[in-house]
Amino acid sequence: MKVLGWLLGVGAVMAATAASAADPVIYAPREKAPAQASSTFRGYTGDLPACHDGRVLGRVSGLFATRERGYWASGLEIAAIERPREIGYRSWGPEFIPRRFCAARAVTTDGRRRQAYYEIGEGFGFAGIGWDVNWCVTGLDRSRAYAPDCKMTRP
């Protein structure tokens, strides 16, 4: 009985294929997509804050302190972020989620200067709304989430 059901299914597929093959379909040549009137691409504007924007630096410092306290029971914080600079913007092309890649020197409360990398991404905010940052401070990526040496936060 199972074989009969299987054969009937195969027969139905073959009949549908034959019927569609009998109708000649002429495909029109594909036209180029019109130039976009706005600066949006797939719903993204690419309008991201700069690497030195105070909101971005505050977010990196705040997330760092929260992670150090919560996961590592450490009081280590970022005391200052020096020389923030952009190292890439939409480095993978316009069809990907807009990201701005940044590098800076982070001075932590233990007095050490460490290299910090962070990416500002559109749609990284809560529920995909707004921008947010992914960040990594070299030597302090204890879970190795951005290993090796914070490479995963760079272009």
CSV table of C-alpha atoms in Angstrom, one decimal:
chain,number,residue,atom,x,y,z
A,1,MET,CA,0.0,0.0,0.0
A,2,LYS,CA,2.9,2.4,0.8
A,3,VAL,CA,4.4,1.6,-2.6
A,4,LEU,CA,1.2,2.5,-4.4
A,5,GLY,CA,1.0,5.8,-2.6
A,6,TRP,CA,4.6,6.5,-3.4
A,7,LEU,CA,4.0,5.7,-7.1
A,8,LEU,CA,1.0,7.9,-7.2
A,9,GLY,CA,3.0,10.8,-5.8
A,10,VAL,CA,5.8,10.3,-8.3
A,11,GLY,CA,3.2,10.1,-11.1
A,12,ALA,CA,1.6,13.4,-10.0
A,13,VAL,CA,5.0,15.2,-9.9
A,14,MET,CA,5.8,13.9,-13.4
A,15,ALA,CA,2.5,14.9,-14.8
A,16,ALA,CA,2.8,18.4,-13.3
A,17,THR,CA,6.3,18.7,-14.8
A,18,ALA,CA,5.2,17.5,-18.2
A,19,ALA,CA,2.3,20.0,-18.2
A,20,SER,CA,4.5,22.9,-17.3
A,21,ALA,CA,7.1,21.9,-19.9
A,22,ALA,CA,4.5,21.9,-22.6
A,23,ASP,CA,3.8,25.6,-22.1
A,24,PRO,CA,6.7,27.6,-23.7
A,25,VAL,CA,7.8,30.3,-21.3
A,26,ILE,CA,9.7,33.2,-22.7
A,27,TYR,CA,11.8,35.0,-20.2
A,28,ALA,CA,12.5,38.7,-20.7
A,29,PRO,CA,16.0,39.8,-20.2
A,30,ARG,CA,16.7,40.9,-16.7
A,31,GLU,CA,16.7,44.7,-16.4
A,32,LYS,CA,19.1,46.4,-14.1
A,33,ALA,CA,17.6,47.6,-10.9
A,34,PRO,CA,16.9,51.3,-10.9
A,35,ALA,CA,19.3,53.4,-8.9
A,36,GLN,CA,18.2,53.9,-5.4
A,37,ALA,CA,16.5,57.2,-4.8
A,38,SER,CA,17.5,57.3,-1.1
A,39,SER,CA,20.6,56.2,0.8
A,40,THR,CA,18.9,53.2,2.2
A,41,PHE,CA,19.8,49.6,1.1
A,42,ARG,CA,17.6,46.8,2.3
A,43,GLY,CA,16.2,49.0,5.0
A,44,TYR,CA,19.6,50.1,6.3
A,45,THR,CA,20.7,53.7,6.1
A,46,GLY,CA,24.3,53.3,7.0
A,47,ASP,CA,24.0,56.3,9.3
A,48,LEU,CA,26.2,55.3,12.2
A,49,PRO,CA,27.9,57.4,14.8
A,50,ALA,CA,31.7,58.1,14.4
A,51,CYS,CA,34.3,56.2,16.3
A,52,HIS,CA,35.0,59.2,18.6
A,53,ASP,CA,31.3,59.8,19.4
A,54,GLY,CA,30.8,60.2,23.1
A,55,ARG,CA,27.8,57.8,23.1
A,56,VAL,CA,29.9,55.1,21.5
A,57,LEU,CA,32.8,55.5,23.9
A,58,GLY,CA,30.5,55.6,26.8
A,59,ARG,CA,28.7,52.4,25.7
A,60,VAL,CA,32.1,50.6,25.3
A,61,SER,CA,33.2,51.7,28.7
A,62,GLY,CA,29.9,50.8,30.3
A,63,LEU,CA,29.6,47.4,28.7
A,64,PHE,CA,33.3,46.7,29.7
A,65,ALA,CA,32.6,47.6,33.4
A,66,THR,CA,29.4,45.5,33.5
A,67,ARG,CA,31.1,42.5,32.1
A,68,GLU,CA,34.1,42.7,34.4
A,69,ARG,CA,31.8,43.1,37.4
A,70,GLY,CA,29.2,40.5,36.4
A,71,TYR,CA,31.3,37.7,34.9
A,72,TRP,CA,34.8,38.1,36.3
A,73,ALA,CA,34.1,39.7,39.7
A,74,SER,CA,36.6,42.3,38.9
A,75,GLY,CA,36.5,46.0,39.6
A,76,LEU,CA,38.5,46.8,36.4
A,77,GLU,CA,37.1,49.6,34.3
A,78,ILE,CA,38.1,51.7,31.4
A,79,ALA,CA,39.4,55.0,32.7
A,80,ALA,CA,39.9,56.6,29.3
A,81,ILE,CA,39.8,55.8,25.6
A,82,GLU,CA,42.5,57.5,23.6
A,83,ARG,CA,43.0,58.1,19.9
A,84,PRO,CA,39.8,56.4,18.6
A,85,ARG,CA,40.1,56.0,14.8
A,86,GLU,CA,38.1,54.3,12.1
A,87,ILE,CA,39.7,51.2,10.5
A,88,GLY,CA,36.9,50.2,8.2
A,89,TYR,CA,33.4,51.1,7.1
A,90,ARG,CA,31.2,48.6,5.3
A,91,SER,CA,34.3,46.7,4.7
A,92,TRP,CA,32.5,43.7,3.3
A,93,GLY,CA,30.4,45.7,0.8
A,94,PRO,CA,27.1,47.6,0.7
A,95,GLU,CA,25.0,44.4,0.7
A,96,PHE,CA,26.0,43.6,4.3
A,97,ILE,CA,24.7,45.1,7.5
A,98,PRO,CA,26.4,48.5,7.9
A,99,ARG,CA,29.3,48.4,10.4
A,100,ARG,CA,31.9,50.9,11.3
A,101,PHE,CA,35.1,49.3,12.7
A,102,CYS,CA,37.2,51.2,15.1
A,103,ALA,CA,40.4,50.9,17.1
A,104,ALA,CA,41.6,52.9,20.1
A,105,ARG,CA,43.8,52.7,23.1
A,106,ALA,CA,42.0,51.9,26.4
A,107,VAL,CA,43.5,53.0,29.6
A,108,THR,CA,42.2,50.7,32.4
A,109,THR,CA,42.0,51.5,36.1
A,110,ASP,CA,45.0,49.3,36.8
A,111,GLY,CA,47.1,51.9,34.8
A,112,ARG,CA,47.7,49.7,31.8
A,113,ARG,CA,47.2,50.8,28.2
A,114,ARG,CA,45.6,48.1,26.0
A,115,GLN,CA,44.5,48.1,22.4
A,116,ALA,CA,40.7,48.1,22.1
A,117,TYR,CA,38.7,47.2,19.0
A,118,TYR,CA,35.0,47.9,18.5
A,119,GLU,CA,32.4,47.7,15.8
A,120,ILE,CA,29.4,49.9,15.6
A,121,GLY,CA,26.6,48.1,13.8
A,122,GLU,CA,23.2,49.3,12.5
A,123,GLY,CA,20.5,47.0,13.8
A,124,PHE,CA,22.6,45.8,16.7
A,125,GLY,CA,20.3,47.5,19.2
A,126,PHE,CA,17.6,45.8,21.2
A,127,ALA,CA,15.2,43.9,19.0
A,128,GLY,CA,17.2,45.0,16.0
A,129,ILE,CA,16.4,48.7,16.4
A,130,GLY,CA,19.2,51.3,16.4
A,131,TRP,CA,22.9,50.8,16.6
A,132,ASP,CA,25.0,49.2,19.3
A,133,VAL,CA,28.6,48.1,19.7
A,134,ASN,CA,30.6,44.8,19.9
A,135,TRP,CA,33.9,45.5,21.6
A,136,CYS,CA,37.1,43.7,22.7
A,137,VAL,CA,40.1,44.8,24.7
A,138,THR,CA,43.2,42.8,24.0
A,139,GLY,CA,44.5,40.8,26.9
A,140,LEU,CA,41.1,40.9,28.6
A,141,ASP,CA,39.0,38.7,26.2
A,142,ARG,CA,39.0,35.9,28.8
A,143,SER,CA,36.2,33.9,27.2
A,144,ARG,CA,38.0,34.2,23.9
A,145,ALA,CA,34.8,35.2,22.2
A,146,TYR,CA,36.7,37.5,19.8
A,147,ALA,CA,39.9,35.4,19.6
A,148,PRO,CA,42.5,35.4,18.4
A,149,ASP,CA,43.7,38.7,19.8
A,150,CYS,CA,40.3,40.5,19.2
A,151,LYS,CA,40.4,39.7,15.5
A,152,MET,CA,36.7,39.1,15.3
A,153,THR,CA,35.9,42.8,15.9
A,154,ARG,CA,38.1,43.9,13.1
A,155,PRO,CA,37.2,44.1,9.3
